[in-house]
Coordinates of C-alpha atoms in Angstrom, one line a residue:
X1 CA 40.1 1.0 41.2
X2 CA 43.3 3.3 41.2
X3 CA 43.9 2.8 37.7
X4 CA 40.5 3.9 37.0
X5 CA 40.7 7.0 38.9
X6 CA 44.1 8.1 37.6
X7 CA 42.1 7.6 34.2
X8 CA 39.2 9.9 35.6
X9 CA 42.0 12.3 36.8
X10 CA 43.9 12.5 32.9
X11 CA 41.0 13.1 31.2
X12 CA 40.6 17.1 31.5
X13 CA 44.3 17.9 31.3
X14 CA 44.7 15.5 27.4
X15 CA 41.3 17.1 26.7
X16 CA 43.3 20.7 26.8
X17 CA 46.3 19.4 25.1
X18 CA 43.7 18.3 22.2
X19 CA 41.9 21.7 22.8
X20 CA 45.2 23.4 21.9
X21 CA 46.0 21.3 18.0
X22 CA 44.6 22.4 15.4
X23 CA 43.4 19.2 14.0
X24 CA 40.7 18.2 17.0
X25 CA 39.7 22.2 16.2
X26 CA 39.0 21.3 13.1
X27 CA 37.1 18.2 13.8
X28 CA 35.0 19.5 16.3
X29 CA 34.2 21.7 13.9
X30 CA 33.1 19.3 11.1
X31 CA 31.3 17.2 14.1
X32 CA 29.0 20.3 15.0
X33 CA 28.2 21.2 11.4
X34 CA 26.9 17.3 10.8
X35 CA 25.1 17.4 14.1
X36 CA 23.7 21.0 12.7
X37 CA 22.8 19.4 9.8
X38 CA 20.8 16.9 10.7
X39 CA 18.7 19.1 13.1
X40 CA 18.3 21.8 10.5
X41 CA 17.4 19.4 7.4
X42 CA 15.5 16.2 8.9
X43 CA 15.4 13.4 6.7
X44 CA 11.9 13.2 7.1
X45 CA 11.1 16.2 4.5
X46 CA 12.7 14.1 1.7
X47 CA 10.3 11.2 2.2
X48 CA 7.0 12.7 2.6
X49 CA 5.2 13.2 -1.1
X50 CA 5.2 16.4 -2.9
X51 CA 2.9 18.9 -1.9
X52 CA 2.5 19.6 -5.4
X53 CA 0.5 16.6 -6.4
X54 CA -2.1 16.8 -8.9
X55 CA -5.6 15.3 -7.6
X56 CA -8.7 15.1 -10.2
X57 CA -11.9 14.3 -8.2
X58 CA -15.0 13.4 -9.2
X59 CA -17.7 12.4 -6.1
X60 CA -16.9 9.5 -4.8
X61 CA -13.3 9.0 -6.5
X62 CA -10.2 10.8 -6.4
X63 CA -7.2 10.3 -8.4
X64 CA -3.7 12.0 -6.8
X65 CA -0.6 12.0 -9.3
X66 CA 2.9 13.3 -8.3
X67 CA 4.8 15.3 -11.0
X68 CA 7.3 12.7 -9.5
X69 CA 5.2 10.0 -11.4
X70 CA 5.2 11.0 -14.9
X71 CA 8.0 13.6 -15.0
X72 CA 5.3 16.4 -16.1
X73 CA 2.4 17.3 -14.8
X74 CA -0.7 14.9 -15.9
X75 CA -4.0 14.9 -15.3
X76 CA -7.0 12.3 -15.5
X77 CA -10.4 12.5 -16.7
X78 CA -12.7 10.4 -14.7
X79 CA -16.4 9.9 -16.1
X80 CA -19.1 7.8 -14.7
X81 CA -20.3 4.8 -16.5
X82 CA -23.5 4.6 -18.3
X83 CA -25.7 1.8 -18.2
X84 CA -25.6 1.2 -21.6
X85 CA -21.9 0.3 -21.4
X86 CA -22.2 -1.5 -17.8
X87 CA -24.8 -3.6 -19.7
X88 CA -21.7 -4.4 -22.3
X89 CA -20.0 -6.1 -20.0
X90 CA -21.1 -9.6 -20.4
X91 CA -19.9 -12.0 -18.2
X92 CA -19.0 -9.6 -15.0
X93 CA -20.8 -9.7 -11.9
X94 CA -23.2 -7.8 -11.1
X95 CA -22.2 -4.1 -9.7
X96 CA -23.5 -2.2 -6.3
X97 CA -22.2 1.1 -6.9
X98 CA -21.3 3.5 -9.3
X99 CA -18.1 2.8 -12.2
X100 CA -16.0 5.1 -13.3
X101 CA -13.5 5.2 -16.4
X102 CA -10.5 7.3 -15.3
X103 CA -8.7 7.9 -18.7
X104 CA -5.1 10.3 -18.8
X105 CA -6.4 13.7 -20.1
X106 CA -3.6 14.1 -22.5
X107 CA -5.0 10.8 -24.1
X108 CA -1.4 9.7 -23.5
X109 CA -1.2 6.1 -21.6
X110 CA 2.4 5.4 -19.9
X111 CA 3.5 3.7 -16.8
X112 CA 4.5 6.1 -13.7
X113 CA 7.7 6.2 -12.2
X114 CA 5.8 6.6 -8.4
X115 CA 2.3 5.2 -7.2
X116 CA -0.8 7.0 -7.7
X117 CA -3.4 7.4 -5.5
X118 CA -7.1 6.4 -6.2
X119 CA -9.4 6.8 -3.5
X120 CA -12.7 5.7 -3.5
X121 CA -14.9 6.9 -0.7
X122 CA -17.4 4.2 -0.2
X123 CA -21.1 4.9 0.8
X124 CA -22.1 3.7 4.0
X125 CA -25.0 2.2 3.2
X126 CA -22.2 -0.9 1.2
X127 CA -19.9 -0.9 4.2
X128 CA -21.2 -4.3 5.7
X129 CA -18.5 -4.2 8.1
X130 CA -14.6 -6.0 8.8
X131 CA -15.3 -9.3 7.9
X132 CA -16.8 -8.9 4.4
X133 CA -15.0 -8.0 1.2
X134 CA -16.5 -4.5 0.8
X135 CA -14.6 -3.5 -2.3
X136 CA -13.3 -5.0 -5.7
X137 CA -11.3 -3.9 -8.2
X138 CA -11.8 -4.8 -11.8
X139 CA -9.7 -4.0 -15.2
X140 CA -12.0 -4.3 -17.9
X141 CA -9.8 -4.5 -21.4
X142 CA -11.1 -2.1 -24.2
X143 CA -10.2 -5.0 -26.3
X144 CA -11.6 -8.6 -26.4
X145 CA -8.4 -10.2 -25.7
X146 CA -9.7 -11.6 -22.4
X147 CA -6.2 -10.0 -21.0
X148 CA -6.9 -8.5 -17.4

């Protein structure tokens, strides 16, 4: 118990003979800068997604692309699918709601460096509830390759 309060008792006079060097100065210094740092610049900024996303709507879909994703701005045409072409697609079940093509509006197809959003809002009048498998997603292949 002594030893520990002639400890207690050093403390303020070696914290004043560090006070006086130059070099704990210094490194308080660099110590309160860091700690500024991190107050001023959270990393939270540098993980939330660009605010300058590019979103093409159309009703009930939504498409949201980062310029992060393709390295330029890009854009998507999204068109509803007739019947006609619905009625092409032999061998598919049978669909509920709406389809919609989204197609790049550059005509250009390449993969994206970050995900892309697609939202779908579904109706309420196909939301059955938790237990049921309310939505599907479906590539159909412009080709007949049968590769999905």
């Amino acid at each position: 118990m002594e030893k520990l309060l002639l400890f207690v008792k050093k403390i303020p006079g070696t914290l004043k003979s560090l006070l006086r060097r130059r070099f704990f100065l210094i490194l308080l210094i660099i110590v309160g800068a860091v700690v500024a740092l991190v107050f001023l610049f959270p990393y939270e900024k540098f993980l939330s997604p660009s605010k300058h996303s590019t979103s093409t709507t159309e009703k009930a879909l939504k498409v949201i692309a980062s310029p992060e994703a393709f390295g330029h701005e890009k854009s998507f045409l999204i068109t509803k699918v007739t019947s006609e072409e619905i009625a092409s697609f032999n061998g598919f079940s049978p669909f509920a709601g709406d389809i919609y093509s989204v197609t790049p509006s550059d005509g250009i197809d390449e993969f994206a460096v970050s995900p892309i959003k697609i939202r779908y809002y579904l109706p309420s009048k196909l939301y059955f509830g938790e237990q049921y498998a309310n939505v599907r997603l479906a590539y159909i292949p412009l080709s007949a390759s049968g590769v999905y």
